[in-house]
Amino acid sequence: AVALAFGVLHGIAHGGEVPGSASPVAYVVGFVTATVALHLSGVVVGSTVGRNVAARATLAGAVSLAGVALVAGVPL
């Protein structure tokens, strides 16, 4: 129930980001497509890396550095 509530609130927040000039249907389709692609890429990477600690640490470091770069305004 708690996860459902957070999911609904999260969806409402993203719904509030729809630009006024955009088609709401196209926005939702694009948003869902991007979400599915992100989840599938996570499944593929997770399945590929498995329990390889070195590979997991390398990926974690790369993602962390990318996050820091984005926060710092460095274009990726």
PDB file of C-alpha atoms in Angstrom:
ATOM      1  CA  ALA A   1       0.000   0.000   0.000  1.00  0.00           C
ATOM      2  CA  VAL A   2       2.854   2.383   0.825  1.00  0.00           C
ATOM      3  CA  ALA A   3       4.641   1.612  -2.459  1.00  0.00           C
ATOM      4  CA  LEU A   4       1.381   2.135  -4.341  1.00  0.00           C
ATOM      5  CA  ALA A   5       0.852   5.512  -2.650  1.00  0.00           C
ATOM      6  CA  PHE A   6       4.379   6.641  -3.485  1.00  0.00           C
ATOM      7  CA  GLY A   7       3.945   5.404  -7.066  1.00  0.00           C
ATOM      8  CA  VAL A   8       0.717   7.352  -7.491  1.00  0.00           C
ATOM      9  CA  LEU A   9       2.248  10.519  -6.050  1.00  0.00           C
ATOM     10  CA  HIS A  10       5.316  10.057  -8.245  1.00  0.00           C
ATOM     11  CA  GLY A  11       3.089   9.711 -11.308  1.00  0.00           C
ATOM     12  CA  ILE A  12       1.131  12.817 -10.368  1.00  0.00           C
ATOM     13  CA  ALA A  13       4.390  14.753 -10.052  1.00  0.00           C
ATOM     14  CA  HIS A  14       5.455  13.695 -13.542  1.00  0.00           C
ATOM     15  CA  GLY A  15       1.985  14.449 -14.880  1.00  0.00           C
ATOM     16  CA  GLY A  16       2.419  18.005 -13.631  1.00  0.00           C
ATOM     17  CA  GLU A  17       5.538  18.323 -15.800  1.00  0.00           C
ATOM     18  CA  VAL A  18       3.644  17.925 -19.086  1.00  0.00           C
ATOM     19  CA  PRO A  19       4.263  21.070 -21.148  1.00  0.00           C
ATOM     20  CA  GLY A  20       1.100  22.949 -22.046  1.00  0.00           C
ATOM     21  CA  SER A  21       1.883  22.745 -25.753  1.00  0.00           C
ATOM     22  CA  ALA A  22       2.525  18.983 -25.703  1.00  0.00           C
ATOM     23  CA  SER A  23       0.070  16.238 -26.501  1.00  0.00           C
ATOM     24  CA  PRO A  24      -0.632  14.490 -23.174  1.00  0.00           C
ATOM     25  CA  VAL A  25      -1.001  11.129 -24.934  1.00  0.00           C
ATOM     26  CA  ALA A  26       2.323  11.485 -26.771  1.00  0.00           C
ATOM     27  CA  TYR A  27       3.994  12.599 -23.530  1.00  0.00           C
ATOM     28  CA  VAL A  28       2.716   9.562 -21.627  1.00  0.00           C
ATOM     29  CA  VAL A  29       3.663   7.164 -24.440  1.00  0.00           C
ATOM     30  CA  GLY A  30       7.176   8.621 -24.562  1.00  0.00           C
ATOM     31  CA  PHE A  31       7.497   8.562 -20.794  1.00  0.00           C
ATOM     32  CA  VAL A  32       6.359   4.931 -20.537  1.00  0.00           C
ATOM     33  CA  THR A  33       8.631   3.918 -23.423  1.00  0.00           C
ATOM     34  CA  ALA A  34      11.648   5.549 -21.769  1.00  0.00           C
ATOM     35  CA  THR A  35      10.789   3.915 -18.431  1.00  0.00           C
ATOM     36  CA  VAL A  36      10.513   0.463 -20.006  1.00  0.00           C
ATOM     37  CA  ALA A  37      13.836   0.973 -21.821  1.00  0.00           C
ATOM     38  CA  LEU A  38      15.560   1.979 -18.563  1.00  0.00           C
ATOM     39  CA  HIS A  39      14.150  -0.998 -16.689  1.00  0.00           C
ATOM     40  CA  LEU A  40      15.072  -3.448 -19.444  1.00  0.00           C
ATOM     41  CA  SER A  41      18.601  -2.081 -19.667  1.00  0.00           C
ATOM     42  CA  GLY A  42      18.909  -2.530 -15.904  1.00  0.00           C
ATOM     43  CA  VAL A  43      17.759  -6.140 -16.190  1.00  0.00           C
ATOM     44  CA  VAL A  44      20.223  -6.807 -19.020  1.00  0.00           C
ATOM     45  CA  VAL A  45      23.138  -5.214 -17.177  1.00  0.00           C
ATOM     46  CA  GLY A  46      22.219  -6.975 -13.946  1.00  0.00           C
ATOM     47  CA  SER A  47      21.937 -10.323 -15.706  1.00  0.00           C
ATOM     48  CA  THR A  48      25.217  -9.788 -17.526  1.00  0.00           C
ATOM     49  CA  VAL A  49      27.205  -8.686 -14.499  1.00  0.00           C
ATOM     50  CA  GLY A  50      25.629 -11.146 -12.084  1.00  0.00           C
ATOM     51  CA  ARG A  51      27.671 -11.569  -8.930  1.00  0.00           C
ATOM     52  CA  ASN A  52      30.964 -10.330 -10.417  1.00  0.00           C
ATOM     53  CA  VAL A  53      32.030  -7.921  -7.676  1.00  0.00           C
ATOM     54  CA  ALA A  54      34.667  -6.135  -9.772  1.00  0.00           C
ATOM     55  CA  ALA A  55      32.243  -5.498 -12.630  1.00  0.00           C
ATOM     56  CA  ARG A  56      29.564  -4.293 -10.223  1.00  0.00           C
ATOM     57  CA  ALA A  57      32.022  -1.924  -8.517  1.00  0.00           C
ATOM     58  CA  THR A  58      33.164  -0.570 -11.889  1.00  0.00           C
ATOM     59  CA  LEU A  59      29.597   0.058 -13.012  1.00  0.00           C
ATOM     60  CA  ALA A  60      28.703   1.661  -9.691  1.00  0.00           C
ATOM     61  CA  GLY A  61      31.693   3.962  -9.983  1.00  0.00           C
ATOM     62  CA  ALA A  62      30.822   4.917 -13.556  1.00  0.00           C
ATOM     63  CA  VAL A  63      27.202   5.681 -12.652  1.00  0.00           C
ATOM     64  CA  SER A  64      28.326   7.694  -9.620  1.00  0.00           C
ATOM     65  CA  LEU A  65      30.754   9.741 -11.691  1.00  0.00           C
ATOM     66  CA  ALA A  66      28.087  10.376 -14.311  1.00  0.00           C
ATOM     67  CA  GLY A  67      25.731  11.590 -11.578  1.00  0.00           C
ATOM     68  CA  VAL A  68      28.355  13.942 -10.164  1.00  0.00           C
ATOM     69  CA  ALA A  69      29.089  15.244 -13.668  1.00  0.00           C
ATOM     70  CA  LEU A  70      25.391  15.910 -14.300  1.00  0.00           C
ATOM     71  CA  VAL A  71      25.010  17.745 -10.995  1.00  0.00           C
ATOM     72  CA  ALA A  72      28.126  19.778 -11.810  1.00  0.00           C
ATOM     73  CA  GLY A  73      26.643  20.736 -15.182  1.00  0.00           C
ATOM     74  CA  VAL A  74      29.133  18.805 -17.293  1.00  0.00           C
ATOM     75  CA  PRO A  75      27.425  17.694 -20.540  1.00  0.00           C
ATOM     76  CA  LEU A  76      27.643  13.954 -21.090  1.00  0.00           C
TER      77      LEU A  76
END
